[in-house]
CSV table of C-alpha atoms and ligand atoms in Angstrom, one decimal:
chain,number,residue,atom,x,y,z
A,807,MET,CA,0.0,0.0,0.0
A,808,LYS,CA,1.2,3.5,-0.8
A,809,LEU,CA,1.2,5.6,2.4
A,810,ARG,CA,-0.3,9.1,2.4
A,811,HIS,CA,3.2,10.5,2.2
A,812,GLY,CA,3.9,8.8,-1.1
A,813,SER,CA,6.4,6.0,-0.2
A,814,ASP,CA,6.2,2.4,1.0
A,815,ALA,CA,8.7,3.1,3.8
A,816,VAL,CA,7.5,3.6,7.3
A,817,ASN,CA,9.1,6.6,9.0
A,818,LEU,CA,7.5,6.2,12.4
A,819,VAL,CA,6.5,2.9,14.1
A,820,VAL,CA,4.0,3.0,17.0
A,821,VAL,CA,3.4,0.2,19.5
A,822,GLY,CA,0.7,0.2,22.1
A,823,SER,CA,-2.9,-0.8,22.8
A,824,ILE,CA,-5.7,-1.1,20.2
A,825,GLY,CA,-8.9,-1.5,22.0
A,826,LEU,CA,-12.6,-1.2,22.3
A,827,ASP,CA,-13.4,1.5,24.9
A,828,THR,CA,-16.6,2.1,26.8
A,829,ILE,CA,-16.6,5.7,28.0
A,830,LYS,CA,-19.0,7.4,30.4
A,831,THR,CA,-19.1,11.2,30.4
A,832,PRO,CA,-21.8,13.2,32.3
A,833,ALA,CA,-23.6,13.6,29.0
A,834,VAL,CA,-23.4,10.2,27.4
A,835,THR,CA,-22.1,6.6,27.5
A,836,ARG,CA,-20.5,5.2,24.4
A,837,ARG,CA,-19.8,1.5,24.2
A,838,ASP,CA,-17.1,-0.4,22.3
A,839,ILE,CA,-15.8,2.5,20.4
A,840,LEU,CA,-12.4,2.5,18.7
A,841,GLY,CA,-9.7,3.4,21.2
A,842,GLY,CA,-6.3,2.4,22.5
A,843,SER,CA,-3.0,4.4,22.6
A,844,VAL,CA,-1.9,3.2,19.2
A,845,SER,CA,-5.1,4.2,17.5
A,846,TYR,CA,-5.0,7.8,18.7
A,847,ALA,CA,-1.2,8.1,18.3
A,848,CYS,CA,-1.1,6.7,14.7
A,849,ALA,CA,-4.1,8.7,13.6
A,850,ALA,CA,-2.4,11.9,14.9
A,851,ALA,CA,1.0,11.1,13.4
A,852,SER,CA,-0.5,10.2,10.1
A,853,PHE,CA,-1.1,13.9,9.3
A,854,PHE,CA,2.6,14.4,9.1
A,855,THR,CA,4.5,11.2,8.3
A,856,SER,CA,4.2,7.6,7.1
A,857,THR,CA,3.2,5.7,10.2
A,858,GLY,CA,2.9,2.0,10.9
A,859,MET,CA,1.1,0.4,13.9
A,860,VAL,CA,2.2,-2.6,16.0
A,861,GLY,CA,-0.4,-4.3,18.1
A,862,VAL,CA,-3.0,-7.1,18.2
A,863,VAL,CA,-6.7,-7.3,18.0
A,864,GLY,CA,-9.1,-10.2,18.6
A,865,ARG,CA,-11.4,-11.9,16.1
A,866,ASP,CA,-14.2,-9.6,17.4
A,867,PHE,CA,-12.5,-6.4,16.1
A,868,PRO,CA,-15.0,-4.7,13.8
A,869,ALA,CA,-14.0,-4.4,10.1
A,870,ARG,CA,-15.1,-0.8,10.1
A,871,TYR,CA,-12.4,0.1,12.6
A,872,ARG,CA,-9.7,-1.4,10.3
A,873,ALA,CA,-11.3,0.7,7.6
A,874,ALA,CA,-11.0,3.8,9.9
A,875,PHE,CA,-7.2,3.1,10.1
A,876,ARG,CA,-7.2,3.0,6.3
A,877,THR,CA,-8.8,6.5,6.0
A,878,PHE,CA,-5.7,7.8,7.9
A,879,HIS,CA,-3.4,5.8,5.5
A,880,ILE,CA,-1.9,4.0,8.6
A,881,ASP,CA,0.2,1.0,7.6
A,882,GLN,CA,-1.3,-2.1,9.2
A,883,GLN,CA,1.4,-4.7,8.4
A,884,GLY,CA,2.3,-4.8,12.1
A,885,LEU,CA,-1.3,-5.3,13.3
A,886,GLN,CA,-1.9,-8.9,14.2
A,887,SER,CA,-5.2,-10.7,14.6
A,888,ALA,CA,-5.3,-13.4,17.3
A,889,ASP,CA,-7.8,-15.9,18.6
A,890,GLY,CA,-9.6,-14.3,21.5
A,891,LYS,CA,-11.1,-11.0,22.4
A,892,THR,CA,-9.8,-7.5,21.7
A,893,PHE,CA,-8.3,-5.4,24.5
A,894,ARG,CA,-11.1,-3.6,26.3
A,895,TRP,CA,-11.0,-0.6,28.6
A,896,SER,CA,-13.8,1.4,30.3
A,897,GLY,CA,-13.6,4.6,32.2
A,898,VAL,CA,-15.9,7.3,33.7
A,899,TYR,CA,-15.3,11.0,33.8
A,900,GLU,CA,-16.5,13.4,36.5
A,901,ARG,CA,-18.5,16.4,35.8
A,902,ASN,CA,-15.6,18.7,34.9
A,903,LEU,CA,-14.2,16.0,32.5
A,904,ASN,CA,-10.8,16.4,34.1
A,905,ASN,CA,-10.9,13.5,36.5
A,906,ARG,CA,-11.1,10.0,35.1
A,907,ARG,CA,-11.6,6.7,36.9
A,908,THR,CA,-10.8,3.4,35.2
A,909,LEU,CA,-13.7,1.0,35.6
A,910,SER,CA,-12.1,-2.0,34.0
A,911,THR,CA,-9.1,-3.1,31.9
A,912,ASP,CA,-9.2,-6.4,30.1
A,913,LEU,CA,-5.9,-7.1,28.3
A,914,ASN,CA,-7.4,-10.1,26.5
A,915,VAL,CA,-5.2,-10.8,23.4
A,916,PHE,CA,-2.6,-8.4,24.7
A,917,ALA,CA,-1.9,-10.8,27.6
A,918,ASP,CA,0.0,-13.2,25.2
A,919,PHE,CA,1.1,-10.8,22.6
A,920,ALA,CA,4.8,-11.1,21.5
A,921,PRO,CA,5.3,-8.7,18.6
A,922,ASP,CA,7.6,-9.6,15.7
A,923,LEU,CA,8.1,-6.6,13.5
A,924,PRO,CA,7.7,-6.7,9.7
A,925,PRO,CA,11.2,-6.1,8.1
A,926,VAL,CA,10.3,-2.6,6.9
A,927,TYR,CA,9.3,-1.5,10.4
A,928,ARG,CA,12.7,-2.6,11.7
A,929,GLU,CA,14.4,0.0,9.5
A,930,SER,CA,12.1,2.9,10.7
A,931,PRO,CA,14.1,5.8,12.1
A,932,PHE,CA,11.4,6.9,14.6
A,933,LEU,CA,9.7,4.8,17.2
A,934,PHE,CA,7.0,5.7,19.7
A,935,LEU,CA,6.4,3.3,22.5
A,936,ALA,CA,2.8,4.2,23.4
A,937,ASN,CA,1.2,3.1,26.6
A,938,ILE,CA,1.3,-0.7,26.9
A,939,ALA,CA,3.1,-3.2,29.2
A,940,PRO,CA,6.8,-2.2,29.3
A,941,GLU,CA,7.9,-5.8,28.4
A,942,LEU,CA,6.2,-5.3,25.1
A,943,GLN,CA,7.7,-1.9,24.6
A,944,PHE,CA,11.1,-3.3,25.2
A,945,ARG,CA,10.6,-6.2,22.8
A,946,VAL,CA,9.8,-3.8,20.0
A,947,LEU,CA,12.6,-1.5,20.9
A,948,SER,CA,15.1,-4.3,20.7
A,949,GLN,CA,14.1,-5.2,17.2
A,950,MET,CA,14.8,-1.8,15.7
A,951,ARG,CA,17.9,-1.5,13.6
A,952,ALA,CA,18.2,2.1,12.5
A,953,LEU,CA,16.7,4.3,15.2
A,954,ARG,CA,17.2,8.1,15.2
A,955,PHE,CA,14.8,8.9,18.0
A,956,VAL,CA,12.6,7.0,20.3
A,957,ALA,CA,10.0,8.3,22.8
A,958,ALA,CA,7.9,6.4,25.3
A,959,ASP,CA,4.7,6.9,27.3
A,960,THR,CA,3.4,4.9,30.2
A,961,MET,CA,0.8,5.0,33.0
A,962,ASP,CA,0.3,4.5,36.7
A,963,LEU,CA,-0.6,0.8,36.3
A,964,TRP,CA,2.8,-0.1,34.9
A,965,ILE,CA,4.6,2.1,37.5
A,966,LYS,CA,2.9,0.1,40.2
A,967,THR,CA,3.1,-3.4,38.6
A,968,ALA,CA,6.1,-3.4,36.3
A,969,ARG,CA,8.6,-0.9,37.6
A,970,PRO,CA,11.8,-2.8,36.8
A,971,ALA,CA,10.8,-3.4,33.2
A,972,LEU,CA,9.6,0.2,32.9
A,973,LEU,CA,12.9,1.6,34.2
A,974,LYS,CA,14.8,-0.6,31.6
A,975,VAL,CA,12.7,1.0,28.9
A,976,ILE,CA,13.2,4.5,30.3
A,977,ARG,CA,17.0,4.1,30.3
A,978,GLN,CA,17.0,3.5,26.6
A,979,VAL,CA,14.7,6.2,25.2
A,980,ASP,CA,15.4,9.7,24.1
A,981,MET,CA,12.2,11.1,25.4
A,982,LEU,CA,9.7,10.1,28.1
A,983,LEU,CA,6.1,11.5,28.1
A,984,ILE,CA,4.4,11.2,31.4
A,985,ASN,CA,1.5,13.0,33.1
A,986,ASP,CA,2.0,15.0,36.3
A,987,SER,CA,0.6,12.5,38.8
A,988,GLU,CA,2.6,9.6,37.2
A,989,ALA,CA,5.8,11.7,37.3
A,990,ARG,CA,5.2,12.1,41.1
A,991,GLU,CA,4.4,8.4,41.5
A,992,LEU,CA,7.5,7.2,39.5
A,993,THR,CA,9.9,9.4,41.4
A,994,GLY,CA,8.3,9.8,44.8
A,995,GLU,CA,8.9,13.5,44.4
A,996,GLU,CA,5.9,15.9,44.9
A,997,HIS,CA,7.5,19.0,43.3
A,998,LEU,CA,7.1,18.7,39.5
A,999,VAL,CA,10.4,20.4,38.6
A,1000,GLN,CA,12.3,18.1,40.9
A,1001,ALA,CA,10.3,15.1,39.7
A,1002,ALA,CA,11.3,16.0,36.1
A,1003,ARG,CA,15.0,16.3,37.1
A,1004,ARG,CA,14.8,12.8,38.6
A,1005,VAL,CA,13.3,11.4,35.5
A,1006,LEU,CA,16.0,13.0,33.4
A,1007,ALA,CA,18.5,11.3,35.7
A,1008,LEU,CA,17.0,7.9,34.7
A,1009,GLY,CA,18.2,8.3,31.1
A,1010,PRO,CA,16.1,10.3,28.7
A,1011,ARG,CA,17.4,13.5,27.1
A,1012,TYR,CA,13.9,15.0,27.1
A,1013,VAL,CA,11.0,14.6,29.6
A,1014,ILE,CA,7.6,16.0,28.7
A,1015,ILE,CA,5.2,16.3,31.6
A,1016,LYS,CA,1.6,16.4,30.5
A,1017,LYS,CA,-0.9,18.5,32.5
A,1018,GLY,CA,-4.1,17.9,30.7
A,1019,GLU,CA,-6.0,21.1,30.0
A,1020,HIS,CA,-3.1,23.0,31.5
A,1021,GLY,CA,-0.7,22.0,28.7
A,1022,SER,CA,2.7,20.4,28.9
A,1023,LEU,CA,6.2,21.1,30.1
A,1024,LEU,CA,9.4,20.1,28.4
A,1025,PHE,CA,12.5,19.5,30.5
A,1026,SER,CA,16.0,18.9,29.1
A,1027,LYS,CA,19.5,20.0,30.0
A,1028,HIS,CA,18.8,23.1,27.8
A,1029,GLY,CA,16.1,24.3,30.3
A,1030,LEU,CA,12.3,24.3,30.5
A,1031,VAL,CA,9.6,25.0,27.8
A,1032,LEU,CA,5.9,25.5,28.5
A,1033,VAL,CA,3.3,24.8,25.9
A,1034,PRO,CA,-0.3,25.6,26.9
A,1035,ALA,CA,-3.3,23.6,25.7
A,1036,TYR,CA,-5.5,25.1,23.0
A,1037,PRO,CA,-8.8,26.1,24.6
A,1038,VAL,CA,-11.5,24.4,22.6
A,1039,ASP,CA,-15.1,25.5,22.8
A,1040,GLU,CA,-16.4,22.2,24.0
A,1041,VAL,CA,-14.8,19.0,25.2
A,1042,HIS,CA,-16.8,15.9,24.5
A,1043,ASP,CA,-14.3,13.2,25.4
A,1044,PRO,CA,-10.8,13.8,26.7
A,1045,THR,CA,-9.8,10.1,26.1
A,1046,GLY,CA,-6.7,9.8,23.9
A,1047,ALA,CA,-5.6,13.4,24.2
A,1048,GLY,CA,-2.2,12.4,25.6
A,1049,ASP,CA,-1.8,9.8,22.9
A,1050,ALA,CA,-2.8,12.2,20.1
A,1051,PHE,CA,-0.4,14.8,21.6
A,1052,ALA,CA,2.4,12.3,21.5
A,1053,GLY,CA,1.5,11.0,18.0
A,1054,GLY,CA,1.3,14.5,16.5
A,1055,LEU,CA,4.6,15.5,18.2
A,1056,MET,CA,6.4,12.4,16.9
A,1057,GLY,CA,4.9,12.8,13.4
A,1058,VAL,CA,6.3,16.3,13.2
A,1059,LEU,CA,9.7,15.3,14.7
A,1060,ALA,CA,9.9,12.5,12.1
A,1061,ARG,CA,10.1,15.2,9.4
A,1062,ALA,CA,12.8,17.2,11.1
A,1063,ARG,CA,16.3,17.1,9.7
A,1064,ARG,CA,17.9,17.6,13.1
A,1065,ILE,CA,16.3,17.2,16.5
A,1066,THR,CA,17.0,20.1,18.8
A,1067,PRO,CA,15.1,21.7,21.7
A,1068,GLY,CA,13.6,24.1,19.1
A,1069,THR,CA,12.2,21.3,16.9
A,1070,VAL,CA,10.9,19.6,19.9
A,1071,ARG,CA,9.1,22.8,21.1
A,1072,ARG,CA,7.5,23.2,17.6
A,1073,ALA,CA,6.5,19.6,17.5
A,1074,MET,CA,4.8,20.1,21.0
A,1075,VAL,CA,2.7,22.9,19.5
A,1076,TYR,CA,1.5,20.6,16.7
A,1077,GLY,CA,0.9,17.8,19.2
A,1078,ALA,CA,-1.2,20.1,21.4
A,1079,MET,CA,-3.3,21.2,18.3
A,1080,VAL,CA,-4.0,17.6,17.3
A,1081,ALA,CA,-4.9,16.7,20.9
A,1082,SER,CA,-7.4,19.7,20.9
A,1083,PHE,CA,-9.2,18.4,17.9
A,1084,THR,CA,-9.3,14.9,19.4
A,1085,VAL,CA,-11.2,15.9,22.5
A,1086,GLU,CA,-13.9,17.6,20.4
A,1087,ALA,CA,-15.5,14.3,19.7
A,1088,PHE,CA,-15.3,10.6,20.9
A,1089,SER,CA,-12.8,8.2,19.5
A,1090,LEU,CA,-11.2,9.3,16.2
A,1091,GLU,CA,-14.4,10.9,15.0
A,1092,LYS,CA,-13.2,14.5,14.9
A,1093,LEU,CA,-9.8,13.6,13.5
A,1094,GLN,CA,-11.6,11.8,10.6
A,1095,THR,CA,-13.2,15.1,9.6
A,1096,ILE,CA,-10.1,17.3,9.5
A,1097,ARG,CA,-7.1,17.8,7.2
A,1098,ARG,CA,-3.6,19.0,7.7
A,1099,ALA,CA,-4.6,22.5,6.7
A,1100,ASP,CA,-7.1,22.6,9.6
A,1101,ILE,CA,-4.2,21.8,12.0
A,1102,GLU,CA,-2.0,24.5,10.4
A,1103,ALA,CA,-4.8,27.1,10.7
A,1104,ARG,CA,-5.2,26.2,14.4
A,1105,VAL,CA,-1.4,26.4,15.0
A,1106,ARG,CA,-1.4,30.0,13.5
A,1107,GLN,CA,-4.4,30.9,15.7
A,1108,PHE,CA,-2.7,29.4,18.8
A,1109,LEU,CA,0.6,31.3,18.1
A,1110,ARG,CA,-1.4,34.6,18.0
A,1111,MET,CA,-3.1,33.6,21.3
A,1112,ILE,CA,0.1,33.1,23.2
A,1113,ARG,CA,2.0,36.1,21.8
A,1114,CYS,CA,3.0,38.6,24.5
B,335,AMP,P1,-5.3,8.6,27.4
B,335,AMP,O1,-6.6,9.3,27.5
B,335,AMP,O2,-4.3,9.4,26.5
B,335,AMP,O3,-4.7,8.2,28.7
B,335,AMP,O4,-5.5,7.2,26.5
B,335,AMP,C1,-6.7,6.5,26.7
B,335,AMP,C2,-6.5,5.2,25.9
B,335,AMP,O5,-5.6,4.4,26.6
B,335,AMP,C3,-7.9,4.5,25.8
B,335,AMP,O6,-8.3,4.5,24.5
B,335,AMP,C4,-7.6,3.1,26.3
B,335,AMP,O7,-8.0,2.1,25.4
B,335,AMP,C5,-6.1,3.0,26.5
B,335,AMP,N1,-5.7,2.4,27.8
B,335,AMP,C6,-6.3,2.4,29.0
B,335,AMP,N2,-5.7,1.6,29.9
B,335,AMP,C7,-4.7,1.0,29.2
B,335,AMP,C8,-3.6,0.1,29.6
B,335,AMP,N3,-3.5,-0.5,30.8
B,335,AMP,N4,-2.7,-0.3,28.6
B,335,AMP,C9,-2.8,0.2,27.4
B,335,AMP,N5,-3.7,1.1,27.0
B,335,AMP,C10,-4.6,1.5,27.9
């Protein structure tokens, strides 16, 4: 298949969960909608670079969701189908849509998944280890042959249940993306700036701390950068905002000739804009309606908003 960006090569590989989500917001409950960290991250990245997904679904995975991936021109050679049920997650949001509680997580086919990457994926220069068990992230990382830049995301579940494997991954990545409460949990440090310093000491050159509607902070030896979130008119479902942010960021980085604090900052702005579209609807529904030009227009508007 020819990718949107005109070649057969995959420039960015993303591994993580692909799932059926059931989401309750104060306004509505949506059952078994397309979710998972890979789905959001690949869709976001696909606006900028040729992207391939690594993950597994069960036999119950609806054909229309594979078709949705095709509308984004996401390469699916790394997507396996296994006997059993697709990963499922459900969560409920409180009234302000900021606080989320997980109701259930069923790993299903992810419990026995051992990814073996297609040969073209192994040559990809960019890798995003989206949220999934750190053992799986490590297995993918160790198959890559020509990496220029690798970023990883994680969540509180793995900090609690798989810390040694997670630390092994963190030691080998260029960038860790983590939200504020997870950074505190990982390091035992309440003060965010100190927590970020401790994460940097674990290995990565860049640490991005995500603060939801309050934007994100980039820490590196070159200092600190703040990128606010874009204030959307109405949030319908915040699920996947972090994954879309990371996917958009990695998609933009994958086009950069050199990766510097400046290119990372610019990529963060794009990530924040894709995330802002994502939360305007459930699942990938909003991203399916926009084009690259809509993202560029929002970037321009955003830059005007933050000018001082
Ligand atoms: P976010 O809102 O960016 O934290 O991402 C939400 C997505 O993460 C949902 O679509 C879920 O399917 C997925 N997810 C939730 N829990 C897990 C987990 N334990 N491992 C991997 N993915 C998960």
